[in-house]
CSV table of C-alpha atoms in Angstrom, one decimal:
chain,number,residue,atom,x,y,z
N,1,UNK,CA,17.5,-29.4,26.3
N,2,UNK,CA,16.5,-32.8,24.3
N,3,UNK,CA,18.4,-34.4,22.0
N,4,UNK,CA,20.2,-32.4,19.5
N,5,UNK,CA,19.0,-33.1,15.7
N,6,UNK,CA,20.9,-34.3,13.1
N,7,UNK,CA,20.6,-31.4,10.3
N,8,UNK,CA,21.4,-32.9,6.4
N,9,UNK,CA,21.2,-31.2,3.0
N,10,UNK,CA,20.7,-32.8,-0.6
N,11,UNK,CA,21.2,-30.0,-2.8
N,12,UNK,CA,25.0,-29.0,-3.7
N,13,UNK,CA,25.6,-25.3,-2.7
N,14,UNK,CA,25.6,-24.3,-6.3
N,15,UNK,CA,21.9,-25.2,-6.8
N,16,UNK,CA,21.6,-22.4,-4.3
N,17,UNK,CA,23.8,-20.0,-6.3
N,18,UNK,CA,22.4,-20.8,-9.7
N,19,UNK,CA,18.5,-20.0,-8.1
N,20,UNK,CA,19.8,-16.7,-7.3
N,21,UNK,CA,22.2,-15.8,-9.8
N,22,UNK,CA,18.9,-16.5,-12.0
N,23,UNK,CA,16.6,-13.6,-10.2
N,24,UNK,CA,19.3,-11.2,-10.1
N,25,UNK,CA,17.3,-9.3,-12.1
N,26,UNK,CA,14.1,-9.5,-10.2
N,27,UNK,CA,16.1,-8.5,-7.3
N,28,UNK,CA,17.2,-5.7,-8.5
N,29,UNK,CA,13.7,-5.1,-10.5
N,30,UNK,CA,11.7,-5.3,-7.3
N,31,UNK,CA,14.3,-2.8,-5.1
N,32,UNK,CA,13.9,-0.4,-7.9
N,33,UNK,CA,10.3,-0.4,-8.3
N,34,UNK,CA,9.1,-1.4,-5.2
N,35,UNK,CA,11.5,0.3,-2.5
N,36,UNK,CA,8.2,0.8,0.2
N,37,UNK,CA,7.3,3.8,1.8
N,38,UNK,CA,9.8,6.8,2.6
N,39,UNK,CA,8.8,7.0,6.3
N,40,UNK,CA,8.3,10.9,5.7
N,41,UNK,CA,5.1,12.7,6.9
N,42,UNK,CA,2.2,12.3,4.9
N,43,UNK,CA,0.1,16.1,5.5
N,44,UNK,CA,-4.0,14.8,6.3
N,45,UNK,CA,-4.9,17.3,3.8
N,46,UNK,CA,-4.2,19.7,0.7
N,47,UNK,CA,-5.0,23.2,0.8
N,48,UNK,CA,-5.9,25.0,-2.6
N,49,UNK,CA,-5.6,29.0,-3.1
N,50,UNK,CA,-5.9,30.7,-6.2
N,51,UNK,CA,-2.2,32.0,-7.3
N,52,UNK,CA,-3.6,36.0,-7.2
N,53,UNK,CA,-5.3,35.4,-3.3
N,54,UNK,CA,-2.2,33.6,-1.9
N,55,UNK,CA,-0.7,36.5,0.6
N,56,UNK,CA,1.8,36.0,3.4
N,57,UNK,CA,-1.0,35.8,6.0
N,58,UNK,CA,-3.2,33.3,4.5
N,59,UNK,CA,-2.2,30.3,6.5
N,60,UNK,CA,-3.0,32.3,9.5
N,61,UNK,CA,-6.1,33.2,7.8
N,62,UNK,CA,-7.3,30.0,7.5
N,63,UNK,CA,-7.1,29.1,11.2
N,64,UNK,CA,-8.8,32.2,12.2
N,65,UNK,CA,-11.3,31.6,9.8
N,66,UNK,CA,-11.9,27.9,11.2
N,67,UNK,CA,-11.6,29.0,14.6
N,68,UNK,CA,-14.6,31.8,13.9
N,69,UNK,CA,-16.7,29.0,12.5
N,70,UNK,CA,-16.0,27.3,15.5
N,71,UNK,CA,-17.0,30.0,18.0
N,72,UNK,CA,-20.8,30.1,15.9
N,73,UNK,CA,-21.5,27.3,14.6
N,74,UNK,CA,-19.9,24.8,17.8
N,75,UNK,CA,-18.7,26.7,20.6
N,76,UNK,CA,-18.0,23.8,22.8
N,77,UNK,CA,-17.1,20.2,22.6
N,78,UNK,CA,-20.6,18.9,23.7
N,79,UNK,CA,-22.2,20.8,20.9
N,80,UNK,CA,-19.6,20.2,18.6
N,81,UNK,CA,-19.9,16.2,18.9
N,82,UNK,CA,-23.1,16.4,18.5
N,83,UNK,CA,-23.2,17.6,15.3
N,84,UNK,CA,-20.7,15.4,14.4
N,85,UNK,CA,-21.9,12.3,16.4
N,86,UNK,CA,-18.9,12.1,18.6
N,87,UNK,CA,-19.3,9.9,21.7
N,88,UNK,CA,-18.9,11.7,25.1
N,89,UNK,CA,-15.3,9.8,25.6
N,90,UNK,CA,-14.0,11.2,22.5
N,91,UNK,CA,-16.0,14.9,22.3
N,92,UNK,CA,-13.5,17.1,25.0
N,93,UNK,CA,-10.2,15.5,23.2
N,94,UNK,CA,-11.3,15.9,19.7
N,95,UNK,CA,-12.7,19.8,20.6
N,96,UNK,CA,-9.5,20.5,22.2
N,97,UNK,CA,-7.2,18.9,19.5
N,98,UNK,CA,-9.1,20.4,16.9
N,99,UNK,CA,-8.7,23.8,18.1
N,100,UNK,CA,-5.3,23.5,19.3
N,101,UNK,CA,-4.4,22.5,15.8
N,102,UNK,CA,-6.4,25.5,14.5
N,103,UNK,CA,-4.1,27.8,16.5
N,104,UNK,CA,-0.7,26.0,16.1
N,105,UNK,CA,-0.9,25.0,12.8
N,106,UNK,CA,-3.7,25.3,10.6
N,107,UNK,CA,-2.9,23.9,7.1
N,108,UNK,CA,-0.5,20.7,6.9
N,109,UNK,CA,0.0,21.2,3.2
N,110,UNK,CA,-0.9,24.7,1.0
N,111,UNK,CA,-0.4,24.3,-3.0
N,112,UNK,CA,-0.8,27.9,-4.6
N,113,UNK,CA,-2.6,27.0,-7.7
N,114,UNK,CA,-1.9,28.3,-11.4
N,115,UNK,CA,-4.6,25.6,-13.3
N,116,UNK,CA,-7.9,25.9,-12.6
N,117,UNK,CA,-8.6,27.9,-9.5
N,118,UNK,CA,-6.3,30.3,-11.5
N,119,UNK,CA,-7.1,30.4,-14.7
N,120,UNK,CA,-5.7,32.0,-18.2
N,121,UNK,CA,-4.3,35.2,-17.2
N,122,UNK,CA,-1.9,37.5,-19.3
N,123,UNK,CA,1.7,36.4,-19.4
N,124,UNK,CA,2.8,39.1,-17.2
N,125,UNK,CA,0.3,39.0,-14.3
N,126,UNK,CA,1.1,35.1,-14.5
N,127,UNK,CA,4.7,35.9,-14.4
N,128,UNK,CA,4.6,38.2,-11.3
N,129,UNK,CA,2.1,35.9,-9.2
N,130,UNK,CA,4.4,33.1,-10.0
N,131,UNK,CA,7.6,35.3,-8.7
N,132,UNK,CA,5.3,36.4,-6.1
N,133,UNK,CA,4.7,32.9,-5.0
N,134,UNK,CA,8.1,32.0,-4.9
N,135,UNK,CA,9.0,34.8,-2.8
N,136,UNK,CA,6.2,34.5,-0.1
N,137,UNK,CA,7.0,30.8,0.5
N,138,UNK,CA,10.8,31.6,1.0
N,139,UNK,CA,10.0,34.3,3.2
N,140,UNK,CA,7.5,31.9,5.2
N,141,UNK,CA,9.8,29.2,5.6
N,142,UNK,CA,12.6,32.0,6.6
N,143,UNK,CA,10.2,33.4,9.7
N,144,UNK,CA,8.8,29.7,10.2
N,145,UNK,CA,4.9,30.4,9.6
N,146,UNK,CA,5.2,28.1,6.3
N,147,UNK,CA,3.0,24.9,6.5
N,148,UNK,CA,5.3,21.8,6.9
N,149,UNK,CA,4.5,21.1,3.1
N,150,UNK,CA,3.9,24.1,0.3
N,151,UNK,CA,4.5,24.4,-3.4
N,152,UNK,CA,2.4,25.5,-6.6
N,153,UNK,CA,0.0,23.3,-9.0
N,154,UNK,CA,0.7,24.6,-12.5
N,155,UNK,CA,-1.2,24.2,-15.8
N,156,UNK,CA,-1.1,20.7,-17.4
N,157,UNK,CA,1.3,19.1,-20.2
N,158,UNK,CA,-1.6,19.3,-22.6
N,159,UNK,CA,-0.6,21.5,-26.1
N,160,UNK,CA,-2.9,24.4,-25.2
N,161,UNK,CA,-1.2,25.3,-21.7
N,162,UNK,CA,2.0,23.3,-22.4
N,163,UNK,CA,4.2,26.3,-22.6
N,164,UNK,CA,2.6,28.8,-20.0
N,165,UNK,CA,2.8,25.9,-17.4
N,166,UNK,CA,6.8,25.0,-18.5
N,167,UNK,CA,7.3,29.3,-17.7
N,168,UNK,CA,5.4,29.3,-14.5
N,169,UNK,CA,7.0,26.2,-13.0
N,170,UNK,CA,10.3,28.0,-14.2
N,171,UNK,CA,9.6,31.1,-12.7
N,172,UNK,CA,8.5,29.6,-9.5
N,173,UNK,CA,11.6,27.8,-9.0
N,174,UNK,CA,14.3,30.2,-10.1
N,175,UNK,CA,12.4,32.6,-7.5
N,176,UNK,CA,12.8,30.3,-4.5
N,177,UNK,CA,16.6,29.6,-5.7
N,178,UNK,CA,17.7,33.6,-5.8
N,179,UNK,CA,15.7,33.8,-2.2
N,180,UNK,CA,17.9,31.2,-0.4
N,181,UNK,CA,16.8,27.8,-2.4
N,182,UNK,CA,14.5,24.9,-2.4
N,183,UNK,CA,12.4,24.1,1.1
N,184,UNK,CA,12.6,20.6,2.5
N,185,UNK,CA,8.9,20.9,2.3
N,186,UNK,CA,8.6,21.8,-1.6
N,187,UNK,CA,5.9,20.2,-3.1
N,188,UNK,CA,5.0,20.1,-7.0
N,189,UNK,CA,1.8,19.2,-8.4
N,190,UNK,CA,1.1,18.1,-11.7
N,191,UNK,CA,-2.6,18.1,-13.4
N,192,UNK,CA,-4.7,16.8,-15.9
N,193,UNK,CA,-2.2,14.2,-16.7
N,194,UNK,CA,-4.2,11.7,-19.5
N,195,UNK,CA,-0.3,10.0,-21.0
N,196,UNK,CA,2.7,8.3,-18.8
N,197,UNK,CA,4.8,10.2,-21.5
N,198,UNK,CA,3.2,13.7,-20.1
N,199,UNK,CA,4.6,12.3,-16.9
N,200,UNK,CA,8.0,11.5,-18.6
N,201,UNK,CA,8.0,15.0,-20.2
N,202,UNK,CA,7.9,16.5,-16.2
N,203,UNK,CA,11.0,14.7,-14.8
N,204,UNK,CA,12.8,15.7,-17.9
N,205,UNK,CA,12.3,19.5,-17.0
N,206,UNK,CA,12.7,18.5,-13.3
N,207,UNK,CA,15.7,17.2,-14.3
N,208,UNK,CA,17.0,20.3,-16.4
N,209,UNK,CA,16.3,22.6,-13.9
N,210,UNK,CA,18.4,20.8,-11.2
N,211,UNK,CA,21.5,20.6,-13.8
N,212,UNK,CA,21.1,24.3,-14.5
N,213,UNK,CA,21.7,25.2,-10.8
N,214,UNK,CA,23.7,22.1,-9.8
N,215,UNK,CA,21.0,20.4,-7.3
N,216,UNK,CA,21.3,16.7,-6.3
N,217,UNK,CA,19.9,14.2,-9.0
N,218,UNK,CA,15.8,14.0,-8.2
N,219,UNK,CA,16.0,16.7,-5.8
N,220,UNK,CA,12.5,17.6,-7.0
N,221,UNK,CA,9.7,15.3,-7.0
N,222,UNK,CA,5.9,15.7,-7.6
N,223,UNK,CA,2.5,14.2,-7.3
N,224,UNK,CA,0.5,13.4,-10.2
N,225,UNK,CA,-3.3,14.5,-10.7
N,226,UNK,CA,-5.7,11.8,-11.3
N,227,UNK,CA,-8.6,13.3,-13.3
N,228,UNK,CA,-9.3,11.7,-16.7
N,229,UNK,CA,-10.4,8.1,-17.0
N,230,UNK,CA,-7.4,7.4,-19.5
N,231,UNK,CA,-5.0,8.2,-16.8
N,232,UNK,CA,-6.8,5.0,-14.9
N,233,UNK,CA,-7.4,2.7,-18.2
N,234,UNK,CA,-5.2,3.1,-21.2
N,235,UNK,CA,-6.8,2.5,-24.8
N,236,UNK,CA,-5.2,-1.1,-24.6
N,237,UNK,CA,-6.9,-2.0,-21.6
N,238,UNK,CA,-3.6,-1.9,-18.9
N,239,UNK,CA,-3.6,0.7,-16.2
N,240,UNK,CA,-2.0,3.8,-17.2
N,241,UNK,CA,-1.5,5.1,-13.7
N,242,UNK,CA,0.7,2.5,-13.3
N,243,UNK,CA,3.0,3.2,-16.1
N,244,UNK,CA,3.1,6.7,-15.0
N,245,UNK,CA,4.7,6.2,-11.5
N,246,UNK,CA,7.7,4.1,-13.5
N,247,UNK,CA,7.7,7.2,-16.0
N,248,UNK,CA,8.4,9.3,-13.5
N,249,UNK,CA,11.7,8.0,-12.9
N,250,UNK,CA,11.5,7.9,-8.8
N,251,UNK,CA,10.3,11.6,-8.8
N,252,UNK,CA,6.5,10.6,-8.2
N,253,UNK,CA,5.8,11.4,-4.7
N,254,UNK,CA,1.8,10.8,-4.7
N,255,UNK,CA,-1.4,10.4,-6.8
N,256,UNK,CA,-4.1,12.8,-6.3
N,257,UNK,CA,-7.6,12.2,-7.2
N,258,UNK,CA,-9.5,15.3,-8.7
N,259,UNK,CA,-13.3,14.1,-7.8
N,260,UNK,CA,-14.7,16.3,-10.4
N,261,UNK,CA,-13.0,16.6,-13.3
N,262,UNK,CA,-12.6,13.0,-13.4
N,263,UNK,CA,-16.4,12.5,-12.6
N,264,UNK,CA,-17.4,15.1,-15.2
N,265,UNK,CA,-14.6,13.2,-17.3
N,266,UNK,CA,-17.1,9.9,-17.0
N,267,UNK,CA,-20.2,11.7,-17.3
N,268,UNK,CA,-21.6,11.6,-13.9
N,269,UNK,CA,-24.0,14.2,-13.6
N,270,UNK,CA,-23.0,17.2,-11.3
N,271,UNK,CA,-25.7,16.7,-8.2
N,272,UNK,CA,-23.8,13.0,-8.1
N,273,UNK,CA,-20.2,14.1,-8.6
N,274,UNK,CA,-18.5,13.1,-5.0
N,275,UNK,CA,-15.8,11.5,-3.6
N,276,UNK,CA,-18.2,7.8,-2.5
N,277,UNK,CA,-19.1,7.9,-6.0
N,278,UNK,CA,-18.8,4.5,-7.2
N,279,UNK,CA,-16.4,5.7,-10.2
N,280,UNK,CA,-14.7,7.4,-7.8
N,281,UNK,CA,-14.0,4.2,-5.6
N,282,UNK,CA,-12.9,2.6,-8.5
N,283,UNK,CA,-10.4,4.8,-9.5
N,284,UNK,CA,-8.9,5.5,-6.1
N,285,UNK,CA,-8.6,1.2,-6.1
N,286,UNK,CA,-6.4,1.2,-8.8
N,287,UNK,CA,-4.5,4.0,-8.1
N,288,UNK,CA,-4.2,2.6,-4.3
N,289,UNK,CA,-3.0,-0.8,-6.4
N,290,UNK,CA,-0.5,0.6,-8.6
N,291,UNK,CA,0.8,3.1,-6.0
N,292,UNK,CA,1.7,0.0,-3.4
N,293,UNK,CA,5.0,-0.8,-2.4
N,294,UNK,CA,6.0,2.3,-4.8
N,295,UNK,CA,6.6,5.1,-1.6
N,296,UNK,CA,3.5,6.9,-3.9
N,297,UNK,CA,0.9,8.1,-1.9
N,298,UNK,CA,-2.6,8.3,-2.3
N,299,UNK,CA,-4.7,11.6,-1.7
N,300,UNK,CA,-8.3,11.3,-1.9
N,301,UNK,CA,-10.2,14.8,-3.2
N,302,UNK,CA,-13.1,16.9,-2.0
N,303,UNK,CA,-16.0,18.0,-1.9
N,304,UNK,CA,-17.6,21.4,-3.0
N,305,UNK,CA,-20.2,21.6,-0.1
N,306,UNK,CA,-19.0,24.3,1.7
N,307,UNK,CA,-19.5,25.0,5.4
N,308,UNK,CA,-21.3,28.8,5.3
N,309,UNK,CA,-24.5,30.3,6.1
N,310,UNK,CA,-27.0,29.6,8.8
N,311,UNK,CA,-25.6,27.3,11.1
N,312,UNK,CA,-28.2,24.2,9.8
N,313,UNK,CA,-26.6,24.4,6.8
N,314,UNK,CA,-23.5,24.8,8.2
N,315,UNK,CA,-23.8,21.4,10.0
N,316,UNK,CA,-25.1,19.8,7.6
N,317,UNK,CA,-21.9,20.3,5.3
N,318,UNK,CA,-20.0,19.7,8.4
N,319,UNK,CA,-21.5,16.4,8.7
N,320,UNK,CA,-21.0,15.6,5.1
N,321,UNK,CA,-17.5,16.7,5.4
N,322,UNK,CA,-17.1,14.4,8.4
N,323,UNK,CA,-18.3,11.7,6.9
N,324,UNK,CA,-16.3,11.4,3.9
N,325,UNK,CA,-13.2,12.1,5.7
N,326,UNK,CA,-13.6,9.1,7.9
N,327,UNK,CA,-14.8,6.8,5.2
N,328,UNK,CA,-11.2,7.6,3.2
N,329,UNK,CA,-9.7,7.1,6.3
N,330,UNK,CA,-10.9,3.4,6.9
N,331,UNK,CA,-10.3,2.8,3.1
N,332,UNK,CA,-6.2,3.6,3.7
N,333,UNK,CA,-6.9,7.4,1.7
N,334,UNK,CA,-4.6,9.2,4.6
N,335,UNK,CA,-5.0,12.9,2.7
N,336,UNK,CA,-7.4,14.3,1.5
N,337,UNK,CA,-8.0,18.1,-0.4
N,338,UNK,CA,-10.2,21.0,1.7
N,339,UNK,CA,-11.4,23.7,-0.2
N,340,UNK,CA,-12.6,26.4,2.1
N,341,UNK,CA,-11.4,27.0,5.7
N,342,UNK,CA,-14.7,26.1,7.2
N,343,UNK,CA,-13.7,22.3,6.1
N,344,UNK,CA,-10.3,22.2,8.6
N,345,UNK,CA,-12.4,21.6,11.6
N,346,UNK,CA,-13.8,18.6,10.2
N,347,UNK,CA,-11.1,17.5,8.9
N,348,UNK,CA,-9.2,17.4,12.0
N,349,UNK,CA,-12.0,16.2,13.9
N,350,UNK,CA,-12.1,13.4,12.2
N,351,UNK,CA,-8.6,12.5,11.5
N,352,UNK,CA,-8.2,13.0,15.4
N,353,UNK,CA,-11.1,11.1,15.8
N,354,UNK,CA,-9.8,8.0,13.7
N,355,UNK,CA,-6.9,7.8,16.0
N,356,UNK,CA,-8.0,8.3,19.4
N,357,UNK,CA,-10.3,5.9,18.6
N,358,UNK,CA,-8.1,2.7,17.7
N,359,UNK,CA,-4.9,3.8,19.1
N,360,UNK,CA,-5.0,1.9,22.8
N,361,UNK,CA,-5.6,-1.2,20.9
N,362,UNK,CA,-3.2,-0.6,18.0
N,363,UNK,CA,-0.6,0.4,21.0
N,364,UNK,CA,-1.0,-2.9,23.0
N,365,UNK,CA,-1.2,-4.9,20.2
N,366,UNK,CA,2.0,-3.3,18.8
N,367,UNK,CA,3.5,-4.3,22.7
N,368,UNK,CA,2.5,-7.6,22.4
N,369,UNK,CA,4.2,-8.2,19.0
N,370,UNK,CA,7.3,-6.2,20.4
N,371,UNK,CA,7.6,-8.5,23.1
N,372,UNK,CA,6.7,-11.4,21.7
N,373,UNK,CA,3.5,-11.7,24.1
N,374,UNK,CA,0.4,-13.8,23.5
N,375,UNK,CA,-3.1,-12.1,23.1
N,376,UNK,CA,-6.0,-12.7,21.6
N,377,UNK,CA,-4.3,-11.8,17.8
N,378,UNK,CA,-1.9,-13.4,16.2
N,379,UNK,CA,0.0,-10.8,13.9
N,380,UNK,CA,2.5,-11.0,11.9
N,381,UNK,CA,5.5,-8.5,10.4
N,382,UNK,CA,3.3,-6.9,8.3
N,383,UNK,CA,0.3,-6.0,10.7
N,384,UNK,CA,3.3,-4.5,12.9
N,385,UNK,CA,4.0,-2.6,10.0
N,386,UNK,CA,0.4,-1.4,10.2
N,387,UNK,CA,0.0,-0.5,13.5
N,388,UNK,CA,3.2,1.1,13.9
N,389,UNK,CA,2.1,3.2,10.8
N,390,UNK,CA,-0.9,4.0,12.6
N,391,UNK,CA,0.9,4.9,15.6
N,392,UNK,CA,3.0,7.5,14.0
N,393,UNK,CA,0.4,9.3,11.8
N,394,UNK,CA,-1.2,9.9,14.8
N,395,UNK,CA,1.6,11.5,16.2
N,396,UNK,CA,2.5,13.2,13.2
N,397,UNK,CA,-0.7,15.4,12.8
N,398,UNK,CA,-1.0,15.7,16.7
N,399,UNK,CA,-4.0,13.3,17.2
N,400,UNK,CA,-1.9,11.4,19.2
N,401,UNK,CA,0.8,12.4,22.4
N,402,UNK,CA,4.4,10.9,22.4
N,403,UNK,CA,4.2,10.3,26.2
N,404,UNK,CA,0.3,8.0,25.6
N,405,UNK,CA,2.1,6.3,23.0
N,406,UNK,CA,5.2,5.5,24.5
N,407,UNK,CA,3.3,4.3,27.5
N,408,UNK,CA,1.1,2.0,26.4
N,409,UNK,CA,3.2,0.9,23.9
N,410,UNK,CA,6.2,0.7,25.7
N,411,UNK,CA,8.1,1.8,22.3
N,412,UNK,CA,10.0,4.9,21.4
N,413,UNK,CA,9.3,6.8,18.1
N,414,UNK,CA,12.6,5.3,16.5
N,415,UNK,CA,11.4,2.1,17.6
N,416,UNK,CA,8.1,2.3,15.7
N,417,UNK,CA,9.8,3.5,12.5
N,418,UNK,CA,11.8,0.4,12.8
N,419,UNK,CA,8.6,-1.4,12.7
N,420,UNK,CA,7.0,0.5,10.0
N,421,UNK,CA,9.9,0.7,7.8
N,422,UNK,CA,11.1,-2.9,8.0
N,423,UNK,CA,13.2,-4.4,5.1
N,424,UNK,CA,11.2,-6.6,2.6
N,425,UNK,CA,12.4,-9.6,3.9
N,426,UNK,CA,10.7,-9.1,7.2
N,427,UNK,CA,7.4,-8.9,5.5
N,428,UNK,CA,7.7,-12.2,4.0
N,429,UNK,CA,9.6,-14.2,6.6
N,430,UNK,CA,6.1,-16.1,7.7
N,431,UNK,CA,3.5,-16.8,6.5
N,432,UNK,CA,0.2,-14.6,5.3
């Protein structure tokens, strides 16, 4: 021990106290609008079936469906990596992954949709799918073949549909109440959403519904649909999206963007309507932006080149599929939508894929950090906030085993949600 320092102060404690009795408000303005993530599961993708084809077996269908695509198209991991360009370490893990995921749970996240895979219907047949809706779900979350996430999309806020969507939601929701109540895994998606006030107009309803049937305050949330360019760019030139998470009131839960309405929206041409189009980057950017810090996810969208026919094609659209899945993956886009059951293998295998690739080195880094260790990266709070994150959506979506995690990490799962959940103040203790 050397020689112990002598430690003096200019400033009078109350300098200290009138600095922070001054940002009060920001305190309390940056807790409120900025409380991080919710440490919840994020599902890798969304599954989208029309209101009057949703039965009780179509999860189930889904799987089998992938898994007979599988058997034809790829009927082992060699020739399955090889479509996909999978090198030989990774080909038997993905394979296996993919198709034990295919068996055990096939769909993450299944929205049955009232908008536009839907369409205008009569008043009674949209009644009764709605009830219907409500009444499979309860039942599948009863006899546990539900996804971990499900819910409905219904029409927009716009004046044309305005109404008809108010009914369906209603419907929907009074069903699942008189058949045992609201699933932890309810999900809600709003559409076409152009005005933060549309947005406003939702959690009002929200909130009517939960005072009619005395739920908790902001029991329901939902995720906003990104698909017209004034829900990126307002007519004054801020970013609307951004007003429409505070509009929501704390009941925004993600921001989904719909690749081709909003493409069409801009006037990109159908043959170039995608999810790498560059006005599809940009608006994913600011929706990424204004989402940050806000526990709002992001969800990336599709694409309508489906896997089916002769197995050239079928490649071909798997390789597509592939490769846009990664390429949201590396851009922090964690979901994604999948529009025919052909997709999931793709899906997976590249979700899997994303994480069995980086996770020995996110693991050891995460160690290192943990125990203070030297290496040959110097990270901070916040890149243990990453990794850790990493580390756990592996796990979540079954890239990743708890015991090859906890192994070369030397970390428990409560011990990386520590890490990827850490209070603000850890993120800023050093420096960037």
């Amino acid at each position: 021990m050397g020689q112990q320092e002598k430690v003096a102060t200019s400033l009078a404690g109350a300098v200290s106290e009138e600095v922070s009795a001054s940002l009060a408000a920001v305190d309390a303005e940056l807790a409120r609008r900025y409380p991080g993530d919710p440490g919840t599961r994020q599902p890798v993708h969304t599954v989208y079936v029309p209101g009057d084809v949703f039965e009780a077996g179509t999860i189930r269908s889904w799987g089998d469906r992938a898994l007979a695509a599988l058997d034809e198209h790829a009927p082992d991991a060699a020739s399955f990596a090889a479509v996909l360009g999978l090198s030989g370490e990774l080909a038997e893990p993905v394979y296996s992954r993919v198709r034990a995921k295919l068996e055990r749970e096939p769909v993450e996240d299944l929205r049955v949709d009232f908008e536009d895979g839907y369409g205008p219907r009569p008043d009674g047949e949209e009644d009764e799918a709605a009830a219907r809706a409500a009444r499979l779900i309860a039942q599948a979350y009863h006899d546990g073949t539900a996804a971990p996430y499900m819910g409905i999309r219904m029409k927009c806020m716009e004046a044309a549909v305005r109404d008809r969507g108010i009914r369906t939601l209603d419907v929907f929701l009074t069903g699942l109440m008189e058949h045992g109540g609201l699933p932890d895994g309810l999900v809600l998606t709003l559409p076409k959403v152009t005005y933060a006030e549309q947005v406003g107009a939702f959690a009002r309803l929200l909130e009517a519904f939960e005072k009619a049937h005395g739920l908790a305050a902001g029991r329901l949330g939902f995720e906003i649909q990104i698909e017209t360019s004034q829900s990126i760019l307002a007519a004054d030139g801020t970013a609307t999206v951004a007003r429409m998470i505070q509009a929501a009131g704390g009941r925004a839960t993600g921001l989904h963007y719909g690749t081709f309405d909003y493409s069409a929206c801009l006037g990109v041409s159908a043959a170039h309507q995608a999810s790498d189009h560059p006005a599809a980057d940009h608006a994913k950017a600011v929706m990424q932006v204004a989402a940050a810090g806000t526990g709002v996810r992001v969800s990336d969208g599709s694409t309508n080149v489906l896997p089916v026919g002769p197995t050239e094609k079928v490649h071909d659209a798997w390789r597509l599929h592939y490769g846009l899945t990664r390429r949201a993956l590396a851009r922090a886009y964690y979901q994604g939508w999948d529009m025919h059951p052909g997709h999931i293998p793709t899906r997976y295998a590249a979700v899997f894929a994303f994480y069995r690739e980086g996770f020995e080195q996110a693991a050891a880094r995460l160690a290192r950090y943990a125990d203070r260790a030297g290496g040959d990266v110097m990270d901070e709070p916040a890149t243990a906030k990453a990794l850790s994150g990493y580390l756990l959506r592996g796990l979540d979506c079954g890239a990743l085993d708890a015991a090859e995690v906890s192994r070369l990490s030397g970390l428990t799962r409560a011990a990386l949600e520590g890490f990827a959940t850490p209070r603000r103040g850890d993120l800023t203790a050093s420096a960037s």
